[in-house]
């Protein structure tokens, strides 16, 4: 992060290093039937097999479809980026969508925010404070947000770290400062968190100084 932020800062000397084999954590945090946002920092310094999902954080969908969990990264060929299986912003085309302008592999620390609006089922993704555009697997369509739904209802719960709710598709890499909000973060708020954090110099945003702080915050050792 390089810009200034209005958020206070905290010292940050610790993170979790996951081996990608059997390391994961469960939490008692859930989000069900309402708006929410997921914020976390990831450093993809591991090895990532192509055409496979990896879950630094996973929020479980009500239909138990792993592709529709929020928080996962997908390795397509040599690239690793956020993905989600849902509908495009016109609510007409169902596909697996990815922020394909990115590649997290070996790229150091990055901040990811996913937001879910429970009224219209809209899902946005921000990386390093910038909203992402999603492209489907054929690269034939792009969409500024996704729609997640099963029929007319989609609720999420059971927040896990390092894998899905089924211990598989483990994430090899570093994870830090995981936070859950019970409202939809805006792009300026996502940027504010990013700008107040520099994990290379052991500083992170003090999320308790936000006007509405997170309902769960896992600092990974700090």
PDB file of C-alpha atoms in Angstrom:
ATOM      1  CA  UNK A   1       0.000   0.000   0.000  1.00  0.00           C
ATOM      2  CA  UNK A   2       1.279   3.446  -0.846  1.00  0.00           C
ATOM      3  CA  UNK A   3      -1.523   5.978  -0.374  1.00  0.00           C
ATOM      4  CA  UNK A   4      -2.575   7.534   2.907  1.00  0.00           C
ATOM      5  CA  UNK A   5      -5.564   6.202   4.846  1.00  0.00           C
ATOM      6  CA  UNK A   6      -7.768   7.602   7.561  1.00  0.00           C
ATOM      7  CA  UNK A   7      -7.618   4.352   9.525  1.00  0.00           C
ATOM      8  CA  UNK A   8      -5.316   3.890  12.494  1.00  0.00           C
ATOM      9  CA  UNK A   9      -2.559   1.289  12.250  1.00  0.00           C
ATOM     10  CA  UNK A  10      -1.523  -1.638  14.424  1.00  0.00           C
ATOM     11  CA  UNK A  11       1.743  -3.544  14.662  1.00  0.00           C
ATOM     12  CA  UNK A  12       1.571  -6.803  12.746  1.00  0.00           C
ATOM     13  CA  UNK A  13       4.372  -9.293  13.277  1.00  0.00           C
ATOM     14  CA  UNK A  14       2.636 -12.605  12.683  1.00  0.00           C
ATOM     15  CA  UNK A  15       0.717 -14.515  10.006  1.00  0.00           C
ATOM     16  CA  UNK A  16      -0.282 -18.114   9.378  1.00  0.00           C
ATOM     17  CA  UNK A  17       1.753 -20.268   6.997  1.00  0.00           C
ATOM     18  CA  UNK A  18      -0.327 -23.126   5.580  1.00  0.00           C
ATOM     19  CA  UNK A  19       1.431 -26.171   4.108  1.00  0.00           C
ATOM     20  CA  UNK A  20      -1.220 -27.069   1.527  1.00  0.00           C
ATOM     21  CA  UNK A  21      -1.361 -30.646   2.776  1.00  0.00           C
ATOM     22  CA  UNK A  22      -3.377 -30.739   5.979  1.00  0.00           C
ATOM     23  CA  UNK A  23      -3.287 -27.279   7.557  1.00  0.00           C
ATOM     24  CA  UNK A  24      -6.626 -25.567   8.091  1.00  0.00           C
ATOM     25  CA  UNK A  25      -8.667 -23.850  10.776  1.00  0.00           C
ATOM     26  CA  UNK A  26     -12.363 -23.787  11.517  1.00  0.00           C
ATOM     27  CA  UNK A  27     -14.100 -20.825  13.133  1.00  0.00           C
ATOM     28  CA  UNK A  28     -17.321 -20.270  15.022  1.00  0.00           C
ATOM     29  CA  UNK A  29     -18.178 -17.350  12.734  1.00  0.00           C
ATOM     30  CA  UNK A  30     -21.209 -17.605  10.454  1.00  0.00           C
ATOM     31  CA  UNK A  31     -23.033 -15.311   8.063  1.00  0.00           C
ATOM     32  CA  UNK A  32     -26.583 -16.290   7.235  1.00  0.00           C
ATOM     33  CA  UNK A  33     -29.455 -14.481   5.578  1.00  0.00           C
ATOM     34  CA  UNK A  34     -27.913 -11.023   5.397  1.00  0.00           C
ATOM     35  CA  UNK A  35     -25.353  -8.764   3.767  1.00  0.00           C
ATOM     36  CA  UNK A  36     -21.694  -9.465   4.468  1.00  0.00           C
ATOM     37  CA  UNK A  37     -18.134  -8.722   3.385  1.00  0.00           C
ATOM     38  CA  UNK A  38     -15.039 -10.892   3.635  1.00  0.00           C
ATOM     39  CA  UNK A  39     -11.620  -9.242   3.898  1.00  0.00           C
ATOM     40  CA  UNK A  40      -8.277 -11.031   4.006  1.00  0.00           C
ATOM     41  CA  UNK A  41      -4.621 -10.778   3.023  1.00  0.00           C
ATOM     42  CA  UNK A  42      -2.934 -13.554   1.071  1.00  0.00           C
ATOM     43  CA  UNK A  43       0.604 -14.298  -0.070  1.00  0.00           C
ATOM     44  CA  UNK A  44       0.565 -17.116  -2.633  1.00  0.00           C
ATOM     45  CA  UNK A  45       4.147 -18.297  -2.202  1.00  0.00           C
ATOM     46  CA  UNK A  46       3.332 -21.994  -2.622  1.00  0.00           C
ATOM     47  CA  UNK A  47       2.937 -24.364  -5.561  1.00  0.00           C
ATOM     48  CA  UNK A  48      -0.440 -24.428  -7.340  1.00  0.00           C
ATOM     49  CA  UNK A  49      -1.549 -27.261  -9.600  1.00  0.00           C
ATOM     50  CA  UNK A  50      -3.351 -26.057 -12.704  1.00  0.00           C
ATOM     51  CA  UNK A  51      -7.137 -26.400 -12.954  1.00  0.00           C
ATOM     52  CA  UNK A  52      -7.598 -26.681  -9.201  1.00  0.00           C
ATOM     53  CA  UNK A  53      -9.264 -24.535  -6.511  1.00  0.00           C
ATOM     54  CA  UNK A  54      -7.412 -23.304  -3.436  1.00  0.00           C
ATOM     55  CA  UNK A  55      -9.146 -21.847  -0.392  1.00  0.00           C
ATOM     56  CA  UNK A  56      -7.310 -19.277   1.754  1.00  0.00           C
ATOM     57  CA  UNK A  57     -10.770 -18.590   3.221  1.00  0.00           C
ATOM     58  CA  UNK A  58     -14.062 -20.310   2.439  1.00  0.00           C
ATOM     59  CA  UNK A  59     -17.623 -19.239   3.188  1.00  0.00           C
ATOM     60  CA  UNK A  60     -20.021 -22.106   2.574  1.00  0.00           C
ATOM     61  CA  UNK A  61     -23.065 -21.712   0.311  1.00  0.00           C
ATOM     62  CA  UNK A  62     -26.427 -23.110   1.338  1.00  0.00           C
ATOM     63  CA  UNK A  63     -26.383 -25.639  -1.518  1.00  0.00           C
ATOM     64  CA  UNK A  64     -22.942 -26.988  -0.512  1.00  0.00           C
ATOM     65  CA  UNK A  65     -21.503 -26.430  -3.997  1.00  0.00           C
ATOM     66  CA  UNK A  66     -17.780 -25.815  -3.545  1.00  0.00           C
ATOM     67  CA  UNK A  67     -17.572 -23.752  -6.761  1.00  0.00           C
ATOM     68  CA  UNK A  68     -20.040 -21.310  -5.190  1.00  0.00           C
ATOM     69  CA  UNK A  69     -18.109 -20.810  -1.980  1.00  0.00           C
ATOM     70  CA  UNK A  70     -16.826 -17.286  -1.496  1.00  0.00           C
ATOM     71  CA  UNK A  71     -13.110 -16.697  -0.987  1.00  0.00           C
ATOM     72  CA  UNK A  72     -11.392 -19.236  -3.198  1.00  0.00           C
ATOM     73  CA  UNK A  73      -8.615 -18.840  -5.760  1.00  0.00           C
ATOM     74  CA  UNK A  74      -8.453 -20.835  -8.977  1.00  0.00           C
ATOM     75  CA  UNK A  75      -5.323 -21.929 -10.816  1.00  0.00           C
ATOM     76  CA  UNK A  76      -5.804 -21.789 -14.569  1.00  0.00           C
ATOM     77  CA  UNK A  77      -2.628 -22.840 -16.344  1.00  0.00           C
ATOM     78  CA  UNK A  78       0.092 -20.761 -14.641  1.00  0.00           C
ATOM     79  CA  UNK A  79      -2.270 -18.087 -13.275  1.00  0.00           C
ATOM     80  CA  UNK A  80      -3.926 -17.891  -9.854  1.00  0.00           C
ATOM     81  CA  UNK A  81      -6.870 -15.571  -9.302  1.00  0.00           C
ATOM     82  CA  UNK A  82     -10.201 -15.109  -7.462  1.00  0.00           C
ATOM     83  CA  UNK A  83     -13.102 -17.064  -8.949  1.00  0.00           C
ATOM     84  CA  UNK A  84     -16.782 -17.774  -8.372  1.00  0.00           C
ATOM     85  CA  UNK A  85     -19.432 -19.858 -10.114  1.00  0.00           C
ATOM     86  CA  UNK A  86     -22.550 -17.769 -10.614  1.00  0.00           C
ATOM     87  CA  UNK A  87     -24.433 -15.568 -13.037  1.00  0.00           C
ATOM     88  CA  UNK A  88     -23.207 -12.500 -14.879  1.00  0.00           C
ATOM     89  CA  UNK A  89     -24.380  -9.012 -13.994  1.00  0.00           C
ATOM     90  CA  UNK A  90     -27.331  -9.330 -16.405  1.00  0.00           C
ATOM     91  CA  UNK A  91     -28.458 -12.478 -14.540  1.00  0.00           C
ATOM     92  CA  UNK A  92     -28.562 -14.453 -17.797  1.00  0.00           C
ATOM     93  CA  UNK A  93     -25.301 -16.375 -18.206  1.00  0.00           C
ATOM     94  CA  UNK A  94     -24.204 -18.972 -15.655  1.00  0.00           C
ATOM     95  CA  UNK A  95     -20.497 -19.763 -15.699  1.00  0.00           C
ATOM     96  CA  UNK A  96     -17.323 -19.906 -13.655  1.00  0.00           C
ATOM     97  CA  UNK A  97     -16.049 -16.346 -13.564  1.00  0.00           C
ATOM     98  CA  UNK A  98     -12.552 -15.196 -12.677  1.00  0.00           C
ATOM     99  CA  UNK A  99     -10.622 -11.956 -12.234  1.00  0.00           C
ATOM    100  CA  UNK A 100      -8.294 -13.013 -14.999  1.00  0.00           C
ATOM    101  CA  UNK A 101      -6.160  -9.881 -15.183  1.00  0.00           C
ATOM    102  CA  UNK A 102      -4.415 -11.045 -12.008  1.00  0.00           C
ATOM    103  CA  UNK A 103      -1.813 -13.615 -11.049  1.00  0.00           C
ATOM    104  CA  UNK A 104      -1.129 -14.008  -7.344  1.00  0.00           C
ATOM    105  CA  UNK A 105       1.528 -16.721  -7.664  1.00  0.00           C
ATOM    106  CA  UNK A 106       4.748 -15.498  -6.093  1.00  0.00           C
ATOM    107  CA  UNK A 107       3.480 -11.903  -6.161  1.00  0.00           C
ATOM    108  CA  UNK A 108       3.750 -11.134  -2.438  1.00  0.00           C
ATOM    109  CA  UNK A 109       0.963  -9.850  -0.218  1.00  0.00           C
ATOM    110  CA  UNK A 110      -2.387  -8.880  -1.731  1.00  0.00           C
ATOM    111  CA  UNK A 111      -5.616  -7.732  -0.105  1.00  0.00           C
ATOM    112  CA  UNK A 112      -8.914  -9.301  -1.191  1.00  0.00           C
ATOM    113  CA  UNK A 113     -12.429  -8.160  -0.306  1.00  0.00           C
ATOM    114  CA  UNK A 114     -15.570 -10.041  -1.353  1.00  0.00           C
ATOM    115  CA  UNK A 115     -18.964  -8.421  -0.760  1.00  0.00           C
ATOM    116  CA  UNK A 116     -22.404 -10.048  -0.881  1.00  0.00           C
ATOM    117  CA  UNK A 117     -25.675  -8.108  -1.021  1.00  0.00           C
ATOM    118  CA  UNK A 118     -28.386 -10.444   0.236  1.00  0.00           C
ATOM    119  CA  UNK A 119     -31.209  -8.449  -1.404  1.00  0.00           C
ATOM    120  CA  UNK A 120     -30.039  -8.550  -5.011  1.00  0.00           C
ATOM    121  CA  UNK A 121     -27.429 -11.344  -4.533  1.00  0.00           C
ATOM    122  CA  UNK A 122     -24.736  -9.143  -6.090  1.00  0.00           C
ATOM    123  CA  UNK A 123     -21.132 -10.171  -5.449  1.00  0.00           C
ATOM    124  CA  UNK A 124     -18.206  -7.789  -5.928  1.00  0.00           C
ATOM    125  CA  UNK A 125     -14.501  -8.505  -5.536  1.00  0.00           C
ATOM    126  CA  UNK A 126     -11.844  -5.890  -4.718  1.00  0.00           C
ATOM    127  CA  UNK A 127      -8.120  -6.605  -4.947  1.00  0.00           C
ATOM    128  CA  UNK A 128      -5.756  -4.077  -3.384  1.00  0.00           C
ATOM    129  CA  UNK A 129      -8.673  -1.657  -3.181  1.00  0.00           C
ATOM    130  CA  UNK A 130      -9.659  -1.936  -6.857  1.00  0.00           C
ATOM    131  CA  UNK A 131     -12.929  -3.498  -8.042  1.00  0.00           C
ATOM    132  CA  UNK A 132     -12.371  -6.456 -10.369  1.00  0.00           C
ATOM    133  CA  UNK A 133     -14.022  -7.345 -13.673  1.00  0.00           C
ATOM    134  CA  UNK A 134     -14.889 -11.016 -14.127  1.00  0.00           C
ATOM    135  CA  UNK A 135     -14.393 -13.009 -17.334  1.00  0.00           C
ATOM    136  CA  UNK A 136     -15.778 -16.481 -17.994  1.00  0.00           C
ATOM    137  CA  UNK A 137     -13.661 -19.495 -18.864  1.00  0.00           C
ATOM    138  CA  UNK A 138     -13.873 -18.836 -22.606  1.00  0.00           C
ATOM    139  CA  UNK A 139     -12.862 -15.210 -22.212  1.00  0.00           C
ATOM    140  CA  UNK A 140     -15.919 -14.175 -24.211  1.00  0.00           C
ATOM    141  CA  UNK A 141     -17.715 -12.015 -21.647  1.00  0.00           C
ATOM    142  CA  UNK A 142     -16.835  -9.687 -18.809  1.00  0.00           C
ATOM    143  CA  UNK A 143     -19.037  -8.483 -15.990  1.00  0.00           C
ATOM    144  CA  UNK A 144     -18.428  -5.970 -13.183  1.00  0.00           C
ATOM    145  CA  UNK A 145     -20.197  -8.081 -10.580  1.00  0.00           C
ATOM    146  CA  UNK A 146     -21.668 -11.554 -10.216  1.00  0.00           C
ATOM    147  CA  UNK A 147     -25.016 -12.853  -9.007  1.00  0.00           C
ATOM    148  CA  UNK A 148     -24.976 -15.773  -6.619  1.00  0.00           C
ATOM    149  CA  UNK A 149     -28.234 -17.631  -6.206  1.00  0.00           C
ATOM    150  CA  UNK A 150     -29.864 -21.049  -5.882  1.00  0.00           C
ATOM    151  CA  UNK A 151     -33.330 -20.441  -7.222  1.00  0.00           C
ATOM    152  CA  UNK A 152     -34.146 -17.208  -5.379  1.00  0.00           C
ATOM    153  CA  UNK A 153     -32.241 -17.833  -2.148  1.00  0.00           C
ATOM    154  CA  UNK A 154     -28.553 -18.130  -1.350  1.00  0.00           C
ATOM    155  CA  UNK A 155     -27.221 -17.857   2.186  1.00  0.00           C
ATOM    156  CA  UNK A 156     -23.678 -18.455   3.326  1.00  0.00           C
ATOM    157  CA  UNK A 157     -22.267 -19.742   6.602  1.00  0.00           C
ATOM    158  CA  UNK A 158     -19.405 -21.688   8.203  1.00  0.00           C
ATOM    159  CA  UNK A 159     -16.257 -19.685   7.652  1.00  0.00           C
ATOM    160  CA  UNK A 160     -13.155 -21.844   7.313  1.00  0.00           C
ATOM    161  CA  UNK A 161      -9.503 -20.893   6.857  1.00  0.00           C
ATOM    162  CA  UNK A 162      -7.122 -22.855   4.632  1.00  0.00           C
ATOM    163  CA  UNK A 163      -9.664 -25.128   2.943  1.00  0.00           C
ATOM    164  CA  UNK A 164     -13.377 -25.672   2.398  1.00  0.00           C
ATOM    165  CA  UNK A 165     -15.761 -27.095   4.988  1.00  0.00           C
ATOM    166  CA  UNK A 166     -14.644 -30.458   3.574  1.00  0.00           C
ATOM    167  CA  UNK A 167     -10.900 -30.748   4.272  1.00  0.00           C
ATOM    168  CA  UNK A 168      -9.616 -30.776   0.696  1.00  0.00           C
ATOM    169  CA  UNK A 169      -8.224 -28.327  -1.832  1.00  0.00           C
ATOM    170  CA  UNK A 170      -5.896 -26.967   0.837  1.00  0.00           C
ATOM    171  CA  UNK A 171      -4.218 -23.617   0.339  1.00  0.00           C
ATOM    172  CA  UNK A 172      -0.398 -23.531   0.424  1.00  0.00           C
ATOM    173  CA  UNK A 173       0.752 -20.057   1.362  1.00  0.00           C
ATOM    174  CA  UNK A 174       0.435 -17.216   3.854  1.00  0.00           C
ATOM    175  CA  UNK A 175      -2.815 -15.769   5.214  1.00  0.00           C
ATOM    176  CA  UNK A 176      -3.376 -12.828   7.541  1.00  0.00           C
ATOM    177  CA  UNK A 177      -5.921 -10.355   8.937  1.00  0.00           C
ATOM    178  CA  UNK A 178      -9.160 -12.162   8.083  1.00  0.00           C
ATOM    179  CA  UNK A 179     -12.260 -10.117   8.871  1.00  0.00           C
ATOM    180  CA  UNK A 180     -16.015 -10.550   8.434  1.00  0.00           C
ATOM    181  CA  UNK A 181     -18.365  -7.567   8.244  1.00  0.00           C
ATOM    182  CA  UNK A 182     -22.160  -7.772   8.485  1.00  0.00           C
ATOM    183  CA  UNK A 183     -22.604  -5.178   5.753  1.00  0.00           C
ATOM    184  CA  UNK A 184     -21.391  -4.481   2.204  1.00  0.00           C
ATOM    185  CA  UNK A 185     -18.069  -2.663   2.132  1.00  0.00           C
ATOM    186  CA  UNK A 186     -17.755   0.035  -0.524  1.00  0.00           C
ATOM    187  CA  UNK A 187     -14.794   0.398  -2.860  1.00  0.00           C
ATOM    188  CA  UNK A 188     -13.459   3.397  -0.863  1.00  0.00           C
ATOM    189  CA  UNK A 189     -13.666   1.314   2.332  1.00  0.00           C
ATOM    190  CA  UNK A 190     -11.801  -1.578   0.687  1.00  0.00           C
ATOM    191  CA  UNK A 191      -9.145   0.878  -0.496  1.00  0.00           C
ATOM    192  CA  UNK A 192      -8.914   2.412   2.973  1.00  0.00           C
ATOM    193  CA  UNK A 193      -8.114  -0.975   4.529  1.00  0.00           C
ATOM    194  CA  UNK A 194      -5.523  -1.645   1.842  1.00  0.00           C
ATOM    195  CA  UNK A 195      -3.903   1.778   2.187  1.00  0.00           C
ATOM    196  CA  UNK A 196      -3.547   1.458   5.964  1.00  0.00           C
ATOM    197  CA  UNK A 197      -1.722  -1.881   5.689  1.00  0.00           C
ATOM    198  CA  UNK A 198       1.849  -2.733   4.757  1.00  0.00           C
ATOM    199  CA  UNK A 199       2.650  -6.256   5.863  1.00  0.00           C
ATOM    200  CA  UNK A 200       6.201  -5.963   4.560  1.00  0.00           C
ATOM    201  CA  UNK A 201       6.832  -3.380   7.292  1.00  0.00           C
ATOM    202  CA  UNK A 202       4.662  -5.168   9.863  1.00  0.00           C
ATOM    203  CA  UNK A 203       1.789  -2.671   9.877  1.00  0.00           C
ATOM    204  CA  UNK A 204      -1.914  -3.336   9.341  1.00  0.00           C
ATOM    205  CA  UNK A 205      -5.157  -1.392   9.454  1.00  0.00           C
ATOM    206  CA  UNK A 206      -6.809  -1.157  12.849  1.00  0.00           C
ATOM    207  CA  UNK A 207     -10.245  -2.379  11.774  1.00  0.00           C
ATOM    208  CA  UNK A 208     -11.666  -1.485  15.181  1.00  0.00           C
ATOM    209  CA  UNK A 209     -11.171   2.174  14.212  1.00  0.00           C
ATOM    210  CA  UNK A 210     -13.666   1.858  11.350  1.00  0.00           C
ATOM    211  CA  UNK A 211     -17.031   3.548  11.819  1.00  0.00           C
ATOM    212  CA  UNK A 212     -18.592   0.067  11.765  1.00  0.00           C
ATOM    213  CA  UNK A 213     -15.937  -2.511  12.685  1.00  0.00           C
ATOM    214  CA  UNK A 214     -16.017  -6.196  11.703  1.00  0.00           C
ATOM    215  CA  UNK A 215     -18.097  -8.723  13.604  1.00  0.00           C
ATOM    216  CA  UNK A 216     -15.212 -11.230  13.497  1.00  0.00           C
ATOM    217  CA  UNK A 217     -11.517 -10.522  13.086  1.00  0.00           C
ATOM    218  CA  UNK A 218      -8.820 -13.203  12.996  1.00  0.00           C
ATOM    219  CA  UNK A 219      -5.382 -11.610  13.284  1.00  0.00           C
ATOM    220  CA  UNK A 220      -3.419 -14.832  12.811  1.00  0.00           C
ATOM    221  CA  UNK A 221      -1.208 -14.503  15.883  1.00  0.00           C
ATOM    222  CA  UNK A 222      -1.132 -10.760  16.598  1.00  0.00           C
TER     223      UNK A 222
END
